[in-house]
Coordinates of C-alpha atoms in Angstrom, one line a residue:
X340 CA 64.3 -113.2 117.8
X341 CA 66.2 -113.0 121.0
X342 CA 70.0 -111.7 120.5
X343 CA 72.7 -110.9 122.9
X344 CA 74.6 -108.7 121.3
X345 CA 78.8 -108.0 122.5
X346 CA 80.3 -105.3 122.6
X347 CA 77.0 -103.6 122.6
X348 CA 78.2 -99.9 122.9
X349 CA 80.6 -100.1 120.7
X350 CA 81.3 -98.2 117.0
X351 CA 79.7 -100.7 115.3
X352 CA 77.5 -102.6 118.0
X353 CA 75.5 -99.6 118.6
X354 CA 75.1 -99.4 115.0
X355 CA 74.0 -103.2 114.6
X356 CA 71.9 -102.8 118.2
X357 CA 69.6 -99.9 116.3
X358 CA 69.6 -102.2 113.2
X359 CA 68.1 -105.1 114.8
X360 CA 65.8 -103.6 117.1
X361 CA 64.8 -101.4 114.3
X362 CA 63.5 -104.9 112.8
X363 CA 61.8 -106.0 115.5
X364 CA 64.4 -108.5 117.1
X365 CA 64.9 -108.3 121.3
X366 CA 68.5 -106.9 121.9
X367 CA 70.3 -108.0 125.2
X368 CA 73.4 -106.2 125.4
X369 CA 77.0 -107.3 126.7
X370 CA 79.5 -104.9 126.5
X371 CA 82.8 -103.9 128.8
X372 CA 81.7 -99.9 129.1
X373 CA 78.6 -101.3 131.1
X374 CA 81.0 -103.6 133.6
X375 CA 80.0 -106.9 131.7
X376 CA 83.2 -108.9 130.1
X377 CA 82.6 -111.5 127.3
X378 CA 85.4 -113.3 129.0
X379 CA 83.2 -113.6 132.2
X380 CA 81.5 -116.5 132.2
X381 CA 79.3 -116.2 134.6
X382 CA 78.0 -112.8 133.3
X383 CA 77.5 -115.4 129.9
X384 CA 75.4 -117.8 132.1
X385 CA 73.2 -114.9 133.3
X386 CA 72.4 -113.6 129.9
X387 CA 71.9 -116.4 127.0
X388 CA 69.2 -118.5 128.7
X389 CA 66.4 -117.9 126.4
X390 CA 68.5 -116.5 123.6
X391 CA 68.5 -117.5 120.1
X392 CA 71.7 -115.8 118.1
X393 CA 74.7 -114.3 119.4
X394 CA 75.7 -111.6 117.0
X395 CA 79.4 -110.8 118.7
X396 CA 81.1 -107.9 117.9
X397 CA 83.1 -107.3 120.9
X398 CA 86.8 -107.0 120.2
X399 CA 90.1 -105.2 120.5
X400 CA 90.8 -103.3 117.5
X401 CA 93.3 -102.0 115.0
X402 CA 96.8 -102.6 114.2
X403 CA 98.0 -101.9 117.9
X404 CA 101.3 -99.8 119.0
X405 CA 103.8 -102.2 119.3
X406 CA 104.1 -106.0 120.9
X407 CA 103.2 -105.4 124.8
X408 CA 99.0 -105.2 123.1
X409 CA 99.9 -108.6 122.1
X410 CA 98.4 -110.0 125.2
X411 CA 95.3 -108.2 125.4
X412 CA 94.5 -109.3 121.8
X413 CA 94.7 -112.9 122.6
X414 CA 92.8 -112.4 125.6
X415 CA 90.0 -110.2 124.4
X416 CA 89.5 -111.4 120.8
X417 CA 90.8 -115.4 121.5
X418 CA 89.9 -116.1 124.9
X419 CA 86.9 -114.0 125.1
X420 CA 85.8 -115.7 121.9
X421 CA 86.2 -119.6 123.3
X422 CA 84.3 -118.4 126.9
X423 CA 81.7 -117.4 124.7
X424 CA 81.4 -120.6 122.2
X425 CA 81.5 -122.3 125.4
X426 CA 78.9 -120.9 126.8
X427 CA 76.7 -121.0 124.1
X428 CA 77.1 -124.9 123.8
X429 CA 76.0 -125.3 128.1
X430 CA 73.0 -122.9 127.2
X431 CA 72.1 -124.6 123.7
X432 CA 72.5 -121.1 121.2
X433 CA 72.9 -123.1 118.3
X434 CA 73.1 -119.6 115.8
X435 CA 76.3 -117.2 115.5
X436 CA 77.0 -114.0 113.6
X437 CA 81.0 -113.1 114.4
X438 CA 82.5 -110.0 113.4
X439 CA 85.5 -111.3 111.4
X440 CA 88.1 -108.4 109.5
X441 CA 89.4 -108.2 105.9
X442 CA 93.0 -108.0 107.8
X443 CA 92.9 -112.3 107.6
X444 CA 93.9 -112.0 104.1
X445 CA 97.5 -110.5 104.5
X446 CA 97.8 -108.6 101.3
X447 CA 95.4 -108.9 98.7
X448 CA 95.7 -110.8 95.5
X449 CA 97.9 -109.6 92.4
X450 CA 98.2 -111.3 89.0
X451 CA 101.8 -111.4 87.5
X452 CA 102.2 -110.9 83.5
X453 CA 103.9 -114.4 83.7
X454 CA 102.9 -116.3 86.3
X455 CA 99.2 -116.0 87.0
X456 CA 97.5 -115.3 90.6
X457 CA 100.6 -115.0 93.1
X458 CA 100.5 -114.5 97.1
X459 CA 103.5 -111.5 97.8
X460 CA 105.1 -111.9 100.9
X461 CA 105.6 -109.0 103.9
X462 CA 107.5 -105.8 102.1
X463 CA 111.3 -105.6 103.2
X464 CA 111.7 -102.9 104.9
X465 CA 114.8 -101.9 102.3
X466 CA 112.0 -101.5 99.5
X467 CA 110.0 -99.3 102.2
X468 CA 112.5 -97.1 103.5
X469 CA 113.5 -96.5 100.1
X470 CA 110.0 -96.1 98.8
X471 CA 109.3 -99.0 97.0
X472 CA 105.7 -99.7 98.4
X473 CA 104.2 -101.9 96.0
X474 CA 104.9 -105.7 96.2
X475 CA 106.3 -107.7 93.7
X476 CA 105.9 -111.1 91.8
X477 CA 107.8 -113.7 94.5
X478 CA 108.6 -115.8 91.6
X479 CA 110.3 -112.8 88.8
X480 CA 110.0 -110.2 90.8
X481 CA 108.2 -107.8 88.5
X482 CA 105.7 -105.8 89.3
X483 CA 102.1 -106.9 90.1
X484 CA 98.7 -105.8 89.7
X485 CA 96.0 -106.0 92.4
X486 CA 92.7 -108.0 91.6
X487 CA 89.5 -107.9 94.4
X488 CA 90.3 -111.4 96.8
X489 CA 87.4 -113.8 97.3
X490 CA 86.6 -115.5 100.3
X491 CA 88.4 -118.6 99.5
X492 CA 91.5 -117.0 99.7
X493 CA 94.3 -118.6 101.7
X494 CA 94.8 -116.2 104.9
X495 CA 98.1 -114.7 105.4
X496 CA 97.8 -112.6 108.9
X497 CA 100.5 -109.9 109.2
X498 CA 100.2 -108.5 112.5
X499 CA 98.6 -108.9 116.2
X500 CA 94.8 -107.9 115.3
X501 CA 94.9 -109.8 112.3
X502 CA 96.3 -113.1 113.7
X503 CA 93.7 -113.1 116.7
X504 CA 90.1 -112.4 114.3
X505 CA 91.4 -115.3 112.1
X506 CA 91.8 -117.3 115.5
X507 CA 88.1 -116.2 116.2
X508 CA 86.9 -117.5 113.1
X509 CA 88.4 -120.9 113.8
X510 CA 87.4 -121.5 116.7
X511 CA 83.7 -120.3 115.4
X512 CA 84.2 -123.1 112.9
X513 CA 85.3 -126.0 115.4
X514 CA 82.2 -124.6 117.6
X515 CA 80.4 -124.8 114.6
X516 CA 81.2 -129.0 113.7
X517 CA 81.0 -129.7 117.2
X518 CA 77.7 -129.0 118.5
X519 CA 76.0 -128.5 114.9
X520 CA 75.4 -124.9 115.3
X521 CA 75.6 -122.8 112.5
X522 CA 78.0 -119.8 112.2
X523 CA 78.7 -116.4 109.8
X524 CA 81.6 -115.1 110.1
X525 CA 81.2 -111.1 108.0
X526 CA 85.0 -109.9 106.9
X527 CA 84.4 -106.2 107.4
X528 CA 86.5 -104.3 105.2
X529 CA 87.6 -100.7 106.5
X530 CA 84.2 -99.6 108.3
X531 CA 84.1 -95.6 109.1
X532 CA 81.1 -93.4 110.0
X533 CA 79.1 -91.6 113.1
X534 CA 80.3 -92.3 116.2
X535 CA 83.9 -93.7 115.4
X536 CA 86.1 -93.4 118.1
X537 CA 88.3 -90.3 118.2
X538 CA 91.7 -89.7 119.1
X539 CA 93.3 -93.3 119.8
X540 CA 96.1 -95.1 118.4
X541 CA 93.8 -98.3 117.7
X542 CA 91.2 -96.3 115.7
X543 CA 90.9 -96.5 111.8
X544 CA 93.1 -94.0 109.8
X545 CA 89.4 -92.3 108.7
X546 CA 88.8 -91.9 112.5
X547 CA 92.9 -90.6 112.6
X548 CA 92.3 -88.2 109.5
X549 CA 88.9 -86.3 110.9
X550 CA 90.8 -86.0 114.3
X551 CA 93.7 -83.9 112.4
X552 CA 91.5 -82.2 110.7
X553 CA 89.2 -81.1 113.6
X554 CA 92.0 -79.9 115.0
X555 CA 93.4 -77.7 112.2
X556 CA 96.2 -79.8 110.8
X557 CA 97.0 -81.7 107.5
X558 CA 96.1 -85.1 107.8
X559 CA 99.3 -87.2 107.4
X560 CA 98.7 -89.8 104.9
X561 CA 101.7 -93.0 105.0
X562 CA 103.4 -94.3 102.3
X563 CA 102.7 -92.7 98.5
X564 CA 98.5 -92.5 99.9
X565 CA 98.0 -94.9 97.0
X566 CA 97.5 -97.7 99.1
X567 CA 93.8 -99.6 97.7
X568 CA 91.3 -100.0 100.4
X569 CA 87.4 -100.4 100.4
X570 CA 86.0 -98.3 102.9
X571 CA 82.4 -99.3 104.0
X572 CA 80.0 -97.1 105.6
X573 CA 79.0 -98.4 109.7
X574 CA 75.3 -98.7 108.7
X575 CA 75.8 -101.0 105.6
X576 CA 78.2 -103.0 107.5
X577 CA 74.5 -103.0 110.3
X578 CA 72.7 -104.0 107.2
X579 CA 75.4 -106.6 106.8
X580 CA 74.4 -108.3 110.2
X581 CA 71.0 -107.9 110.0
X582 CA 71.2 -109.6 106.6
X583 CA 73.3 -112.8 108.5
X584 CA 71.0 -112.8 111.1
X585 CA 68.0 -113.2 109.0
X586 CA 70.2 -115.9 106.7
X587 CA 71.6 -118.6 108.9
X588 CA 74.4 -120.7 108.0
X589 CA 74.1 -124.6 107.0
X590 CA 74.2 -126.7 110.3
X591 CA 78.0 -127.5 111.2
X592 CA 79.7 -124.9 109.0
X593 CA 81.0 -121.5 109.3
X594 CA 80.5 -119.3 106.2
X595 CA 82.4 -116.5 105.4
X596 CA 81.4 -113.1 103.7
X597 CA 83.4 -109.6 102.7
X598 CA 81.2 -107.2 103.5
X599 CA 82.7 -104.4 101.5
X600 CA 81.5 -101.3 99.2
X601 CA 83.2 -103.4 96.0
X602 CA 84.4 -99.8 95.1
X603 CA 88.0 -99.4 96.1
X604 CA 89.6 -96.0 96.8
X605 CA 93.0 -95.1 97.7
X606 CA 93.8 -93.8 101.3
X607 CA 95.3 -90.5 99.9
X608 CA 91.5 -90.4 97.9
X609 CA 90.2 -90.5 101.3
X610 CA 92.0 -87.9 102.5
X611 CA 91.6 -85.4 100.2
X612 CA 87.7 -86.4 100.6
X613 CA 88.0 -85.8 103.7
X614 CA 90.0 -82.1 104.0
X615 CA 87.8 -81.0 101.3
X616 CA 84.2 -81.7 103.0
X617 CA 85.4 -79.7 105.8
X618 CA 87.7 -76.8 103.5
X619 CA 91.0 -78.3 104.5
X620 CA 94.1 -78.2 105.2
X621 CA 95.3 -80.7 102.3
X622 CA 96.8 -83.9 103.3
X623 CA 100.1 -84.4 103.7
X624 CA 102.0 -87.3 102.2
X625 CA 104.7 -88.2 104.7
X626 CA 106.3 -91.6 102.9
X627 CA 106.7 -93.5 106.3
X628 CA 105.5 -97.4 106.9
X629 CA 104.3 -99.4 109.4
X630 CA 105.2 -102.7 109.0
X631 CA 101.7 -104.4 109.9
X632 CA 100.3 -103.1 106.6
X633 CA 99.3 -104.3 103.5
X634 CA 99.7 -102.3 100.1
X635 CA 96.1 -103.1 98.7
X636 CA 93.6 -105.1 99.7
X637 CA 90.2 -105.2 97.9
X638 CA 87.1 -107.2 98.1
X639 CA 84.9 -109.3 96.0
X640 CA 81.6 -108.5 97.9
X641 CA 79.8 -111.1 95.4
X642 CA 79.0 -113.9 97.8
X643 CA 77.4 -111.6 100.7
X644 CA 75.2 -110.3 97.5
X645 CA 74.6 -113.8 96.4
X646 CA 73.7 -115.5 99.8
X647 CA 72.6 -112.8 102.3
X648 CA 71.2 -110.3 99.4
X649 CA 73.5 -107.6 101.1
X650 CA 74.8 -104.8 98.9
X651 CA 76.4 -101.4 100.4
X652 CA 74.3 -98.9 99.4
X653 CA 76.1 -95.5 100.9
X654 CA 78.3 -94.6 98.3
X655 CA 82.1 -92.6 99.0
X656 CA 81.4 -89.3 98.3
X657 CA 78.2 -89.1 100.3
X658 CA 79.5 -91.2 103.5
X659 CA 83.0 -89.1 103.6
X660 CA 81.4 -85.7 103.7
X661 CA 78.8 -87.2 106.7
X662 CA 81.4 -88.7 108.3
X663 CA 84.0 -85.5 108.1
X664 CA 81.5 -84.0 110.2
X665 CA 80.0 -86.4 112.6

């Protein structure tokens, strides 16, 4: 098979480039470090003649510094994304595999005592300058416990990044109805390993924690550090894709997947992971906040099992202690 792959040189695209070709598919890559923009159309009409999938990666990532990123995330992830679709329809690349993010959800879901499944709201920041990280029932306000969210989840976006990958995904979808092409859309959950990009504000807090190690200092972990995550190694997350690309979609839909470990750790767990695989120093737990994050969010990785026969298969202690070191 034929793929053009975006963001081709990328964390994870280089990761999912070795994983297809390593299967025998044709990789044509599209990616901004080699002077080719998703958002250039032209560059689009030059490359998908003859191709059969797009596998798209190509994004701007994490939670951003403040509101001036706001336009580059609607104009890498949301425009980039529609001259893409667009193109594929004038070229007739009727399959898609999208890199989508477990940040759609908002915060995960919580069962109250009383009132069942509930959807918290954002954290005020009272309860977070005052240390009160955990959310509570909207409806009695007592305290909640987390349970792993499914895909069917309604999505609650809470900041910049999040907002513009749930944009991607629906325009996938209408791309999807309106030319009968089908489309998977894999909700990576927090993705570290070889090669992650070092020292930059839009980098995951793994790739923030081995910088401050590497240079000598206690990583500096937010809130309490008991904030629930699933970290998933890069190379199941190339499994992932290879796993869509071999499993299309039914005609005219998008389908959605968590592509996750299904073992959640706590970021102050990753931490000390972390600081121990390379003999310190220990983390440091600061209690600050940003006010893009979510308290816990956790995955039901069931359906990607189900449907694409994908299960993660680097566990936590093994990927931290390759990764603290990569």
């Amino acid at each position: 098979m034929r793929v053009l792959l975006t963001g081709s040189a990328g964390f994870i695209g280089g990761h999912v480039a070795q994983a297809l070709e390593g299967a025998g598919h044709e990789v044509v890559g599209l990616d901004l470090r080699a002077g080719a923009d998703v958002r250039d159309a032209a560059a689009l009409d030059r490359l998908l003649p003859g191709v059969d999938l797009v596998a798209h990666q190509a994004a701007k990532v994490g939670l951003g510094v403040d509101v001036s990123d706001l336009p580059d995330y609607a104009s890498v992830n949301v425009y980039g994304t529609a001259v893409l679709l667009a193109a594929m329809a004038r070229h007739g690349v009727g399959r898609l595999v999208l890199a989508s993010s477990m940040v759609i959800y908002g915060e995960g879901r919580y069962e109250c005592a009383e009132h069942g499944r509930v959807r918290p709201g954002p954290r005020a920041v009272r309860d977070l300058e005052q240390g009160r990280f955990d959310p509570l029932c909207p409806r009695c306000g007592r305290a909640v416990r987390w349970a792993a969210v499914g895909e069917d989840a309604s999505p609650d976006p809470r900041n910049a990044y999040a907002t513009s990958k749930l944009a991607q995904e629906h325009l996938a979808a209408n791309w999807a109805r309106e030319t009968g092409g089908s489309a998977v859309a894999l909700r990576y959950h927090n993705v570290y390993g070889p090669r992650m990009p070092r020292d930059t504000p839009y980098a995951g807090v793994a790739a923030i924690f081995r910088s401050e190690l590497e240079a000598g200092r206690p990583p500096k972990v937010f809130e309490d550090g008991g904030q629930l995550r699933d970290f998933v190694h890069v190379r199941d997350v190339a499994r992932a894709n290879l796993a869509a690309v071999r499993t299309p979609a039914r005609p005219g839909e998008l389908a959605a997947y968590n592509i996750a470990s299904g073992t959640p750790h706590t970021v102050g767990e990753m931490a000390v992971a972390l600081a121990a695989a390379r003999g310190g120093p220990q983390p440091r737990i600061t209690g600050g906040y940003r006010l893009g994050d979510v308290r816990h969010i956790v995955a039901s990785p069931e359906r990607a099992g189900l449907d694409l026969g994908f299960r993660a298969e680097i566990g936590f202690e093994d990927g931290m202690k390759e990764f603290a070191w990569s």
